[in-house]
Amino acid sequence: MKKQFLQWLGAALVAIAVLPVPAWATGYTQTKYPIILVHGLFGFDKIGPVEYFYGIPDALRADGAQVYVAEVSAANSTEVRGEQLLTYVKQVLAATGASKVNLIGHSHGGPTIRYVASVAPQLVASVTSVAGPNKGAAVADVLRGVVTPGSLSQAVLGTVVNSFTTLIEILSGSPSDPQNSIAALDSLTTAGMAKFNLAHPEGVPVTACGEGAYQVGGVYYFSWSGGQPLTNVLDPSDASMGLLSLAYGGAKNDGLVGSCSSHLGQVIRDNYGMNHLDEVNQLLGLVNIFETNPKTVYRQQANRLKGLGL
């Protein structure tokens, strides 16, 4: 009996040794450089117990990643947000002693991290754009068509939205960040992103729906996004995603950003069964139960960066 037990135990140990390393193994997300998560329009780092990247920082930290969540203006131009992020990156580098960071930005956070990588590539190991409107957002184009420059509607909209974003900043503990909702709107239109891409072209596809350069100036470029506006009947935010998706006239989108516009560098996927909020595990984790969990996708990306020595 003892001999049989030892034989069984030996066979079990051999089987474990040759099996693939599971995703939850220690060190799975342990990148060489710190990861900085960057929120999008109307975003924040944390308000009370609610994180913008809901549950994602802890999911990354669970197996070794060093994770920071940036706080930039909830609404402002890409360049203003980019300069704020650049300051934050330098603070993280000073605090950790690292020489570079891995940047992951959602929505307007995508162009924001691209700005930093473009003006200070020596500080950035990788850029991962999550549903970034890298060639503009049709929703922004529609809104800009209704709210004409210099009009009363623009003045009213700007005042109301700036007040809202100021409240977001106060609740998240950053009341000093400047807010400019009209500058944010202009940045996110097709015309605004075309102008931005002329100054910061790194990783942007030269075709309408292709991939961009995987590596530019020593910085690796990645992107991924969802392509399903309606994903969970229990999620009250799905209705707004479904309504906003109509701006795309049937083209694949996540409710706010067209799938082709989300492309940057190496496209991991642009068709996850996620909408724009699911991509950051919102609303409070009410996501598509038939799709890979968003936290897993971020962990997979961390592991991909680790494999590249980043």
PDB file of C-alpha atoms in Angstrom:
ATOM      1  CA  MET A   1       0.000   0.000   0.000  1.00  0.00           C
ATOM      2  CA  LYS A   2       2.783   2.401   0.942  1.00  0.00           C
ATOM      3  CA  LYS A   3       4.647   1.586  -2.270  1.00  0.00           C
ATOM      4  CA  GLN A   4       1.528   2.230  -4.364  1.00  0.00           C
ATOM      5  CA  PHE A   5       0.967   5.540  -2.583  1.00  0.00           C
ATOM      6  CA  LEU A   6       4.527   6.675  -3.279  1.00  0.00           C
ATOM      7  CA  GLN A   7       4.175   5.699  -6.938  1.00  0.00           C
ATOM      8  CA  TRP A   8       0.920   7.673  -7.177  1.00  0.00           C
ATOM      9  CA  LEU A   9       2.481  10.670  -5.453  1.00  0.00           C
ATOM     10  CA  GLY A  10       5.476  10.586  -7.783  1.00  0.00           C
ATOM     11  CA  ALA A  11       3.243  10.438 -10.856  1.00  0.00           C
ATOM     12  CA  ALA A  12       1.175  13.349  -9.542  1.00  0.00           C
ATOM     13  CA  LEU A  13       4.268  15.488  -8.974  1.00  0.00           C
ATOM     14  CA  VAL A  14       5.538  14.758 -12.480  1.00  0.00           C
ATOM     15  CA  ALA A  15       2.138  15.707 -13.941  1.00  0.00           C
ATOM     16  CA  ILE A  16       2.112  18.991 -12.022  1.00  0.00           C
ATOM     17  CA  ALA A  17       5.636  19.783 -13.197  1.00  0.00           C
ATOM     18  CA  VAL A  18       4.771  19.455 -16.890  1.00  0.00           C
ATOM     19  CA  LEU A  19       1.425  21.268 -16.781  1.00  0.00           C
ATOM     20  CA  PRO A  20       1.285  24.863 -18.072  1.00  0.00           C
ATOM     21  CA  VAL A  21       1.743  27.511 -15.410  1.00  0.00           C
ATOM     22  CA  PRO A  22      -1.739  28.689 -14.394  1.00  0.00           C
ATOM     23  CA  ALA A  23      -2.780  32.333 -14.688  1.00  0.00           C
ATOM     24  CA  TRP A  24      -2.938  32.648 -10.920  1.00  0.00           C
ATOM     25  CA  ALA A  25       0.662  31.541 -10.366  1.00  0.00           C
ATOM     26  CA  THR A  26       2.840  33.829  -8.286  1.00  0.00           C
ATOM     27  CA  GLY A  27       4.636  36.314 -10.513  1.00  0.00           C
ATOM     28  CA  TYR A  28       2.178  36.034 -13.432  1.00  0.00           C
ATOM     29  CA  THR A  29       1.664  39.811 -13.522  1.00  0.00           C
ATOM     30  CA  GLN A  30       5.073  40.827 -12.194  1.00  0.00           C
ATOM     31  CA  THR A  31       6.294  43.249 -14.836  1.00  0.00           C
ATOM     32  CA  LYS A  32       9.776  44.723 -14.725  1.00  0.00           C
ATOM     33  CA  TYR A  33       8.432  48.274 -14.732  1.00  0.00           C
ATOM     34  CA  PRO A  34       5.515  49.731 -12.733  1.00  0.00           C
ATOM     35  CA  ILE A  35       2.094  49.855 -14.369  1.00  0.00           C
ATOM     36  CA  ILE A  36       0.172  53.131 -14.394  1.00  0.00           C
ATOM     37  CA  LEU A  37      -3.564  53.035 -15.146  1.00  0.00           C
ATOM     38  CA  VAL A  38      -5.059  56.208 -16.672  1.00  0.00           C
ATOM     39  CA  HIS A  39      -8.779  56.999 -16.706  1.00  0.00           C
ATOM     40  CA  GLY A  40     -10.836  58.452 -19.508  1.00  0.00           C
ATOM     41  CA  LEU A  41     -13.295  61.332 -19.838  1.00  0.00           C
ATOM     42  CA  PHE A  42     -15.300  61.990 -16.643  1.00  0.00           C
ATOM     43  CA  GLY A  43     -12.942  59.578 -14.915  1.00  0.00           C
ATOM     44  CA  PHE A  44     -11.220  59.493 -11.546  1.00  0.00           C
ATOM     45  CA  ASP A  45      -8.922  57.229  -9.599  1.00  0.00           C
ATOM     46  CA  LYS A  46     -11.266  56.402  -6.741  1.00  0.00           C
ATOM     47  CA  ILE A  47     -14.381  57.908  -5.156  1.00  0.00           C
ATOM     48  CA  GLY A  48     -14.963  56.329  -1.768  1.00  0.00           C
ATOM     49  CA  PRO A  49     -14.935  52.550  -2.305  1.00  0.00           C
ATOM     50  CA  VAL A  50     -15.603  52.858  -6.046  1.00  0.00           C
ATOM     51  CA  GLU A  51     -12.620  52.635  -8.391  1.00  0.00           C
ATOM     52  CA  TYR A  52     -12.750  53.754 -12.017  1.00  0.00           C
ATOM     53  CA  PHE A  53     -10.783  50.585 -12.885  1.00  0.00           C
ATOM     54  CA  TYR A  54     -13.094  48.546 -10.680  1.00  0.00           C
ATOM     55  CA  GLY A  55     -11.126  45.780  -8.966  1.00  0.00           C
ATOM     56  CA  ILE A  56      -8.421  45.836 -11.637  1.00  0.00           C
ATOM     57  CA  PRO A  57      -5.487  47.271  -9.622  1.00  0.00           C
ATOM     58  CA  ASP A  58      -5.833  44.544  -6.981  1.00  0.00           C
ATOM     59  CA  ALA A  59      -6.206  41.855  -9.667  1.00  0.00           C
ATOM     60  CA  LEU A  60      -2.892  42.994 -11.150  1.00  0.00           C
ATOM     61  CA  ARG A  61      -1.154  43.333  -7.796  1.00  0.00           C
ATOM     62  CA  ALA A  62      -2.271  39.857  -6.698  1.00  0.00           C
ATOM     63  CA  ASP A  63       0.554  38.195  -8.603  1.00  0.00           C
ATOM     64  CA  GLY A  64       3.350  40.710  -8.501  1.00  0.00           C
ATOM     65  CA  ALA A  65       2.516  43.855 -10.480  1.00  0.00           C
ATOM     66  CA  GLN A  66       3.410  47.220  -9.036  1.00  0.00           C
ATOM     67  CA  VAL A  67       0.345  49.308  -9.920  1.00  0.00           C
ATOM     68  CA  TYR A  68      -0.432  53.015  -9.704  1.00  0.00           C
ATOM     69  CA  VAL A  69      -3.639  54.795 -10.709  1.00  0.00           C
ATOM     70  CA  ALA A  70      -3.165  58.285 -12.118  1.00  0.00           C
ATOM     71  CA  GLU A  71      -5.479  61.202 -11.470  1.00  0.00           C
ATOM     72  CA  VAL A  72      -5.720  63.738 -14.295  1.00  0.00           C
ATOM     73  CA  SER A  73      -8.422  66.244 -15.252  1.00  0.00           C
ATOM     74  CA  ALA A  74     -11.779  64.548 -15.704  1.00  0.00           C
ATOM     75  CA  ALA A  75     -12.333  66.747 -18.759  1.00  0.00           C
ATOM     76  CA  ASN A  76      -9.663  68.652 -20.638  1.00  0.00           C
ATOM     77  CA  SER A  77      -7.628  68.504 -23.821  1.00  0.00           C
ATOM     78  CA  THR A  78      -5.378  65.547 -24.501  1.00  0.00           C
ATOM     79  CA  GLU A  79      -2.319  67.783 -24.226  1.00  0.00           C
ATOM     80  CA  VAL A  80      -3.289  69.199 -20.824  1.00  0.00           C
ATOM     81  CA  ARG A  81      -4.086  65.753 -19.480  1.00  0.00           C
ATOM     82  CA  GLY A  82      -0.863  64.454 -21.031  1.00  0.00           C
ATOM     83  CA  GLU A  83       1.256  67.047 -19.239  1.00  0.00           C
ATOM     84  CA  GLN A  84      -0.467  66.193 -15.959  1.00  0.00           C
ATOM     85  CA  LEU A  85       0.265  62.520 -16.548  1.00  0.00           C
ATOM     86  CA  LEU A  86       3.892  63.251 -17.417  1.00  0.00           C
ATOM     87  CA  THR A  87       4.304  64.937 -14.034  1.00  0.00           C
ATOM     88  CA  TYR A  88       2.729  61.917 -12.341  1.00  0.00           C
ATOM     89  CA  VAL A  89       4.988  59.490 -14.243  1.00  0.00           C
ATOM     90  CA  LYS A  90       8.049  61.358 -13.004  1.00  0.00           C
ATOM     91  CA  GLN A  91       6.721  61.160  -9.447  1.00  0.00           C
ATOM     92  CA  VAL A  92       6.224  57.391  -9.735  1.00  0.00           C
ATOM     93  CA  LEU A  93       9.727  56.951 -11.151  1.00  0.00           C
ATOM     94  CA  ALA A  94      11.194  59.006  -8.317  1.00  0.00           C
ATOM     95  CA  ALA A  95       9.251  57.019  -5.699  1.00  0.00           C
ATOM     96  CA  THR A  96      10.059  53.571  -7.095  1.00  0.00           C
ATOM     97  CA  GLY A  97      13.537  54.057  -8.528  1.00  0.00           C
ATOM     98  CA  ALA A  98      12.322  52.544 -11.803  1.00  0.00           C
ATOM     99  CA  SER A  99      13.656  53.915 -15.079  1.00  0.00           C
ATOM    100  CA  LYS A 100      10.425  53.446 -17.067  1.00  0.00           C
ATOM    101  CA  VAL A 101       6.725  52.723 -16.677  1.00  0.00           C
ATOM    102  CA  ASN A 102       4.075  50.708 -18.513  1.00  0.00           C
ATOM    103  CA  LEU A 103       1.095  52.923 -19.345  1.00  0.00           C
ATOM    104  CA  ILE A 104      -2.438  51.561 -19.744  1.00  0.00           C
ATOM    105  CA  GLY A 105      -5.141  54.081 -20.634  1.00  0.00           C
ATOM    106  CA  HIS A 106      -8.867  53.639 -21.144  1.00  0.00           C
ATOM    107  CA  SER A 107     -10.921  55.804 -23.522  1.00  0.00           C
ATOM    108  CA  HIS A 108      -9.461  59.359 -23.484  1.00  0.00           C
ATOM    109  CA  GLY A 109      -6.736  57.826 -21.350  1.00  0.00           C
ATOM    110  CA  GLY A 110      -5.482  56.180 -24.558  1.00  0.00           C
ATOM    111  CA  PRO A 111      -4.478  59.422 -26.332  1.00  0.00           C
ATOM    112  CA  THR A 112      -3.323  60.772 -22.960  1.00  0.00           C
ATOM    113  CA  ILE A 113      -0.745  58.016 -22.497  1.00  0.00           C
ATOM    114  CA  ARG A 114       0.258  58.316 -26.157  1.00  0.00           C
ATOM    115  CA  TYR A 115       1.143  61.965 -25.520  1.00  0.00           C
ATOM    116  CA  VAL A 116       3.549  61.017 -22.731  1.00  0.00           C
ATOM    117  CA  ALA A 117       5.175  58.272 -24.800  1.00  0.00           C
ATOM    118  CA  SER A 118       5.588  60.700 -27.695  1.00  0.00           C
ATOM    119  CA  VAL A 119       7.178  63.577 -25.756  1.00  0.00           C
ATOM    120  CA  ALA A 120       9.152  61.448 -23.254  1.00  0.00           C
ATOM    121  CA  PRO A 121       9.750  58.001 -24.806  1.00  0.00           C
ATOM    122  CA  GLN A 122      12.765  57.444 -22.577  1.00  0.00           C
ATOM    123  CA  LEU A 123      10.383  57.168 -19.604  1.00  0.00           C
ATOM    124  CA  VAL A 124       7.924  54.706 -21.161  1.00  0.00           C
ATOM    125  CA  ALA A 125       8.351  50.974 -21.751  1.00  0.00           C
ATOM    126  CA  SER A 126       4.925  50.316 -23.245  1.00  0.00           C
ATOM    127  CA  VAL A 127       1.610  51.908 -24.151  1.00  0.00           C
ATOM    128  CA  THR A 128      -1.642  49.924 -24.014  1.00  0.00           C
ATOM    129  CA  SER A 129      -4.684  51.755 -25.339  1.00  0.00           C
ATOM    130  CA  VAL A 130      -7.976  50.275 -24.127  1.00  0.00           C
ATOM    131  CA  ALA A 131     -10.804  51.509 -26.380  1.00  0.00           C
ATOM    132  CA  GLY A 132      -8.903  54.703 -27.054  1.00  0.00           C
ATOM    133  CA  PRO A 133     -10.523  56.880 -29.760  1.00  0.00           C
ATOM    134  CA  ASN A 134      -7.247  57.032 -31.646  1.00  0.00           C
ATOM    135  CA  LYS A 135      -8.906  58.329 -34.801  1.00  0.00           C
ATOM    136  CA  GLY A 136     -11.760  60.117 -33.082  1.00  0.00           C
ATOM    137  CA  ALA A 137     -15.218  59.153 -31.837  1.00  0.00           C
ATOM    138  CA  ALA A 138     -18.406  59.476 -33.884  1.00  0.00           C
ATOM    139  CA  VAL A 139     -20.303  60.352 -30.703  1.00  0.00           C
ATOM    140  CA  ALA A 140     -18.040  63.398 -30.243  1.00  0.00           C
ATOM    141  CA  ASP A 141     -18.555  64.363 -33.893  1.00  0.00           C
ATOM    142  CA  VAL A 142     -22.343  64.255 -33.481  1.00  0.00           C
ATOM    143  CA  LEU A 143     -22.215  66.338 -30.308  1.00  0.00           C
ATOM    144  CA  ARG A 144     -19.843  68.856 -31.900  1.00  0.00           C
ATOM    145  CA  GLY A 145     -22.245  69.181 -34.825  1.00  0.00           C
ATOM    146  CA  VAL A 146     -25.049  70.135 -32.453  1.00  0.00           C
ATOM    147  CA  VAL A 147     -22.975  72.361 -30.165  1.00  0.00           C
ATOM    148  CA  THR A 148     -21.461  74.865 -32.549  1.00  0.00           C
ATOM    149  CA  PRO A 149     -18.418  76.950 -31.528  1.00  0.00           C
ATOM    150  CA  GLY A 150     -19.309  80.275 -29.958  1.00  0.00           C
ATOM    151  CA  SER A 151     -22.977  79.389 -29.530  1.00  0.00           C
ATOM    152  CA  LEU A 152     -25.122  79.758 -26.422  1.00  0.00           C
ATOM    153  CA  SER A 153     -25.525  75.994 -26.335  1.00  0.00           C
ATOM    154  CA  GLN A 154     -21.744  75.613 -26.099  1.00  0.00           C
ATOM    155  CA  ALA A 155     -21.555  78.092 -23.234  1.00  0.00           C
ATOM    156  CA  VAL A 156     -24.335  76.340 -21.347  1.00  0.00           C
ATOM    157  CA  LEU A 157     -22.947  72.862 -22.008  1.00  0.00           C
ATOM    158  CA  GLY A 158     -19.458  73.926 -20.990  1.00  0.00           C
ATOM    159  CA  THR A 159     -20.667  75.426 -17.721  1.00  0.00           C
ATOM    160  CA  VAL A 160     -22.820  72.450 -16.777  1.00  0.00           C
ATOM    161  CA  VAL A 161     -20.249  69.788 -17.663  1.00  0.00           C
ATOM    162  CA  ASN A 162     -17.364  71.692 -16.064  1.00  0.00           C
ATOM    163  CA  SER A 163     -19.394  71.900 -12.841  1.00  0.00           C
ATOM    164  CA  PHE A 164     -20.031  68.159 -13.011  1.00  0.00           C
ATOM    165  CA  THR A 165     -16.376  67.286 -13.592  1.00  0.00           C
ATOM    166  CA  THR A 166     -15.296  69.660 -10.824  1.00  0.00           C
ATOM    167  CA  LEU A 167     -17.604  67.752  -8.479  1.00  0.00           C
ATOM    168  CA  ILE A 168     -15.989  64.485  -9.627  1.00  0.00           C
ATOM    169  CA  GLU A 169     -12.558  65.911  -8.829  1.00  0.00           C
ATOM    170  CA  ILE A 170     -13.670  67.133  -5.395  1.00  0.00           C
ATOM    171  CA  LEU A 171     -15.128  63.749  -4.520  1.00  0.00           C
ATOM    172  CA  SER A 172     -11.969  61.991  -5.674  1.00  0.00           C
ATOM    173  CA  GLY A 173      -9.741  64.353  -3.684  1.00  0.00           C
ATOM    174  CA  SER A 174      -8.239  66.376  -6.557  1.00  0.00           C
ATOM    175  CA  PRO A 175     -10.177  69.668  -6.626  1.00  0.00           C
ATOM    176  CA  SER A 176      -7.297  71.646  -8.177  1.00  0.00           C
ATOM    177  CA  ASP A 177      -7.266  69.876 -11.573  1.00  0.00           C
ATOM    178  CA  PRO A 178      -8.477  72.316 -14.272  1.00  0.00           C
ATOM    179  CA  GLN A 179     -11.625  71.379 -16.193  1.00  0.00           C
ATOM    180  CA  ASN A 180     -12.397  72.292 -19.807  1.00  0.00           C
ATOM    181  CA  SER A 181     -15.137  70.119 -21.261  1.00  0.00           C
ATOM    182  CA  ILE A 182     -15.177  71.891 -24.633  1.00  0.00           C
ATOM    183  CA  ALA A 183     -11.430  71.305 -25.056  1.00  0.00           C
ATOM    184  CA  ALA A 184     -12.045  67.648 -24.212  1.00  0.00           C
ATOM    185  CA  LEU A 185     -14.834  67.440 -26.795  1.00  0.00           C
ATOM    186  CA  ASP A 186     -12.665  69.010 -29.485  1.00  0.00           C
ATOM    187  CA  SER A 187      -9.831  66.596 -28.678  1.00  0.00           C
ATOM    188  CA  LEU A 188     -12.081  63.576 -29.153  1.00  0.00           C
ATOM    189  CA  THR A 189     -13.612  64.484 -32.503  1.00  0.00           C
ATOM    190  CA  THR A 190     -12.297  62.974 -35.716  1.00  0.00           C
ATOM    191  CA  ALA A 191     -10.780  66.336 -36.662  1.00  0.00           C
ATOM    192  CA  GLY A 192      -9.246  66.795 -33.228  1.00  0.00           C
ATOM    193  CA  MET A 193      -7.625  63.373 -33.228  1.00  0.00           C
ATOM    194  CA  ALA A 194      -6.370  63.844 -36.800  1.00  0.00           C
ATOM    195  CA  LYS A 195      -4.575  66.993 -35.664  1.00  0.00           C
ATOM    196  CA  PHE A 196      -3.202  65.212 -32.591  1.00  0.00           C
ATOM    197  CA  ASN A 197      -1.993  62.282 -34.708  1.00  0.00           C
ATOM    198  CA  LEU A 198       0.009  64.587 -36.950  1.00  0.00           C
ATOM    199  CA  ALA A 199       2.003  65.700 -33.923  1.00  0.00           C
ATOM    200  CA  HIS A 200       2.060  62.299 -32.195  1.00  0.00           C
ATOM    201  CA  PRO A 201       1.834  59.551 -34.855  1.00  0.00           C
ATOM    202  CA  GLU A 202       3.548  56.745 -32.958  1.00  0.00           C
ATOM    203  CA  GLY A 203       1.670  53.452 -33.284  1.00  0.00           C
ATOM    204  CA  VAL A 204      -1.237  54.889 -35.282  1.00  0.00           C
ATOM    205  CA  PRO A 205      -2.304  52.653 -38.224  1.00  0.00           C
ATOM    206  CA  VAL A 206      -1.848  54.222 -41.633  1.00  0.00           C
ATOM    207  CA  THR A 207      -4.852  52.268 -42.956  1.00  0.00           C
ATOM    208  CA  ALA A 208      -8.448  52.723 -41.897  1.00  0.00           C
ATOM    209  CA  CYS A 209      -8.676  49.578 -39.780  1.00  0.00           C
ATOM    210  CA  GLY A 210      -5.223  48.006 -39.662  1.00  0.00           C
ATOM    211  CA  GLU A 211      -2.455  47.786 -37.130  1.00  0.00           C
ATOM    212  CA  GLY A 212       0.206  50.362 -36.373  1.00  0.00           C
ATOM    213  CA  ALA A 213       3.899  49.970 -35.679  1.00  0.00           C
ATOM    214  CA  TYR A 214       4.449  47.576 -32.799  1.00  0.00           C
ATOM    215  CA  GLN A 215       7.474  49.468 -31.504  1.00  0.00           C
ATOM    216  CA  VAL A 216       8.541  53.088 -31.973  1.00  0.00           C
ATOM    217  CA  GLY A 217      11.433  54.825 -30.245  1.00  0.00           C
ATOM    218  CA  GLY A 218      11.898  51.878 -27.897  1.00  0.00           C
ATOM    219  CA  VAL A 219       8.229  51.982 -26.785  1.00  0.00           C
ATOM    220  CA  TYR A 220       5.928  49.000 -27.415  1.00  0.00           C
ATOM    221  CA  TYR A 221       2.375  49.833 -28.562  1.00  0.00           C
ATOM    222  CA  PHE A 222      -0.728  47.685 -27.937  1.00  0.00           C
ATOM    223  CA  SER A 223      -4.484  48.101 -28.070  1.00  0.00           C
ATOM    224  CA  TRP A 224      -7.669  46.203 -27.342  1.00  0.00           C
ATOM    225  CA  SER A 225     -11.365  47.021 -27.125  1.00  0.00           C
ATOM    226  CA  GLY A 226     -14.864  45.636 -26.941  1.00  0.00           C
ATOM    227  CA  GLY A 227     -17.369  45.508 -29.758  1.00  0.00           C
ATOM    228  CA  GLN A 228     -20.725  44.850 -28.086  1.00  0.00           C
ATOM    229  CA  PRO A 229     -22.725  47.778 -26.637  1.00  0.00           C
ATOM    230  CA  LEU A 230     -25.338  45.597 -24.894  1.00  0.00           C
ATOM    231  CA  THR A 231     -23.864  42.918 -22.640  1.00  0.00           C
ATOM    232  CA  ASN A 232     -25.806  42.477 -19.390  1.00  0.00           C
ATOM    233  CA  VAL A 233     -29.546  42.997 -18.867  1.00  0.00           C
ATOM    234  CA  LEU A 234     -28.924  43.672 -15.179  1.00  0.00           C
ATOM    235  CA  ASP A 235     -26.605  46.602 -15.937  1.00  0.00           C
ATOM    236  CA  PRO A 236     -28.573  49.895 -16.033  1.00  0.00           C
ATOM    237  CA  SER A 237     -25.777  51.588 -17.980  1.00  0.00           C
ATOM    238  CA  ASP A 238     -26.234  49.261 -20.945  1.00  0.00           C
ATOM    239  CA  ALA A 239     -29.205  51.294 -22.207  1.00  0.00           C
ATOM    240  CA  SER A 240     -27.043  54.385 -22.651  1.00  0.00           C
ATOM    241  CA  MET A 241     -24.352  52.353 -24.403  1.00  0.00           C
ATOM    242  CA  GLY A 242     -26.938  50.964 -26.799  1.00  0.00           C
ATOM    243  CA  LEU A 243     -28.334  54.424 -27.552  1.00  0.00           C
ATOM    244  CA  LEU A 244     -24.932  56.023 -28.112  1.00  0.00           C
ATOM    245  CA  SER A 245     -23.876  53.180 -30.382  1.00  0.00           C
ATOM    246  CA  LEU A 246     -26.425  54.377 -32.952  1.00  0.00           C
ATOM    247  CA  ALA A 247     -23.968  57.159 -33.862  1.00  0.00           C
ATOM    248  CA  TYR A 248     -21.867  54.530 -35.652  1.00  0.00           C
ATOM    249  CA  GLY A 249     -24.522  53.553 -38.169  1.00  0.00           C
ATOM    250  CA  GLY A 250     -24.034  49.842 -37.725  1.00  0.00           C
ATOM    251  CA  ALA A 251     -20.200  49.836 -37.691  1.00  0.00           C
ATOM    252  CA  LYS A 252     -18.720  47.750 -34.891  1.00  0.00           C
ATOM    253  CA  ASN A 253     -18.254  49.739 -31.677  1.00  0.00           C
ATOM    254  CA  ASP A 254     -18.387  49.439 -27.896  1.00  0.00           C
ATOM    255  CA  GLY A 255     -21.063  52.095 -27.430  1.00  0.00           C
ATOM    256  CA  LEU A 256     -18.701  55.064 -27.448  1.00  0.00           C
ATOM    257  CA  VAL A 257     -15.674  54.189 -29.591  1.00  0.00           C
ATOM    258  CA  GLY A 258     -15.578  52.521 -32.998  1.00  0.00           C
ATOM    259  CA  SER A 259     -13.560  49.323 -33.102  1.00  0.00           C
ATOM    260  CA  CYS A 260     -11.345  50.494 -35.974  1.00  0.00           C
ATOM    261  CA  SER A 261     -10.653  53.801 -34.224  1.00  0.00           C
ATOM    262  CA  SER A 262      -9.450  51.879 -31.176  1.00  0.00           C
ATOM    263  CA  HIS A 263      -6.568  50.319 -33.115  1.00  0.00           C
ATOM    264  CA  LEU A 264      -3.040  51.262 -32.061  1.00  0.00           C
ATOM    265  CA  GLY A 265       0.164  49.294 -32.526  1.00  0.00           C
ATOM    266  CA  GLN A 266      -0.423  45.577 -32.024  1.00  0.00           C
ATOM    267  CA  VAL A 267      -4.153  44.945 -31.874  1.00  0.00           C
ATOM    268  CA  ILE A 268      -4.780  42.219 -29.324  1.00  0.00           C
ATOM    269  CA  ARG A 269      -8.524  42.137 -30.016  1.00  0.00           C
ATOM    270  CA  ASP A 270     -11.203  44.630 -31.028  1.00  0.00           C
ATOM    271  CA  ASN A 271     -14.206  42.379 -30.587  1.00  0.00           C
ATOM    272  CA  TYR A 272     -14.443  41.403 -26.940  1.00  0.00           C
ATOM    273  CA  GLY A 273     -18.048  41.010 -25.836  1.00  0.00           C
ATOM    274  CA  MET A 274     -17.738  44.206 -23.810  1.00  0.00           C
ATOM    275  CA  ASN A 275     -19.034  47.738 -23.993  1.00  0.00           C
ATOM    276  CA  HIS A 276     -17.144  50.895 -23.073  1.00  0.00           C
ATOM    277  CA  LEU A 277     -17.836  50.544 -19.358  1.00  0.00           C
ATOM    278  CA  ASP A 278     -17.253  46.787 -19.240  1.00  0.00           C
ATOM    279  CA  GLU A 279     -13.676  47.459 -20.361  1.00  0.00           C
ATOM    280  CA  VAL A 280     -12.971  48.859 -16.890  1.00  0.00           C
ATOM    281  CA  ASN A 281     -15.177  46.286 -15.119  1.00  0.00           C
ATOM    282  CA  GLN A 282     -18.085  48.673 -14.670  1.00  0.00           C
ATOM    283  CA  LEU A 283     -20.850  49.077 -13.649  1.00  0.00           C
ATOM    284  CA  LEU A 284     -19.482  47.655 -10.368  1.00  0.00           C
ATOM    285  CA  GLY A 285     -18.556  44.398 -12.033  1.00  0.00           C
ATOM    286  CA  LEU A 286     -21.824  43.893 -13.956  1.00  0.00           C
ATOM    287  CA  VAL A 287     -20.212  42.695 -17.158  1.00  0.00           C
ATOM    288  CA  ASN A 288     -20.823  40.047 -19.811  1.00  0.00           C
ATOM    289  CA  ILE A 289     -20.732  36.676 -18.041  1.00  0.00           C
ATOM    290  CA  PHE A 290     -20.195  34.926 -21.375  1.00  0.00           C
ATOM    291  CA  GLU A 291     -16.961  36.818 -22.124  1.00  0.00           C
ATOM    292  CA  THR A 292     -13.497  36.808 -20.562  1.00  0.00           C
ATOM    293  CA  ASN A 293     -13.643  38.877 -17.395  1.00  0.00           C
ATOM    294  CA  PRO A 294     -12.046  42.326 -17.874  1.00  0.00           C
ATOM    295  CA  LYS A 295      -9.737  41.763 -14.903  1.00  0.00           C
ATOM    296  CA  THR A 296      -8.383  38.688 -16.647  1.00  0.00           C
ATOM    297  CA  VAL A 297      -7.690  40.665 -19.822  1.00  0.00           C
ATOM    298  CA  TYR A 298      -5.621  43.204 -17.871  1.00  0.00           C
ATOM    299  CA  ARG A 299      -3.753  40.367 -16.157  1.00  0.00           C
ATOM    300  CA  GLN A 300      -3.052  38.749 -19.507  1.00  0.00           C
ATOM    301  CA  GLN A 301      -1.642  42.026 -20.791  1.00  0.00           C
ATOM    302  CA  ALA A 302       0.602  42.355 -17.746  1.00  0.00           C
ATOM    303  CA  ASN A 303       1.869  38.842 -18.396  1.00  0.00           C
ATOM    304  CA  ARG A 304       2.447  39.745 -22.068  1.00  0.00           C
ATOM    305  CA  LEU A 305       4.543  42.722 -20.960  1.00  0.00           C
ATOM    306  CA  LYS A 306       6.433  40.525 -18.510  1.00  0.00           C
ATOM    307  CA  GLY A 307       7.242  38.111 -21.336  1.00  0.00           C
ATOM    308  CA  LEU A 308       8.785  40.981 -23.298  1.00  0.00           C
ATOM    309  CA  GLY A 309      10.956  41.949 -20.341  1.00  0.00           C
ATOM    310  CA  LEU A 310       8.908  45.054 -19.681  1.00  0.00           C
TER     311      LEU A 310
END
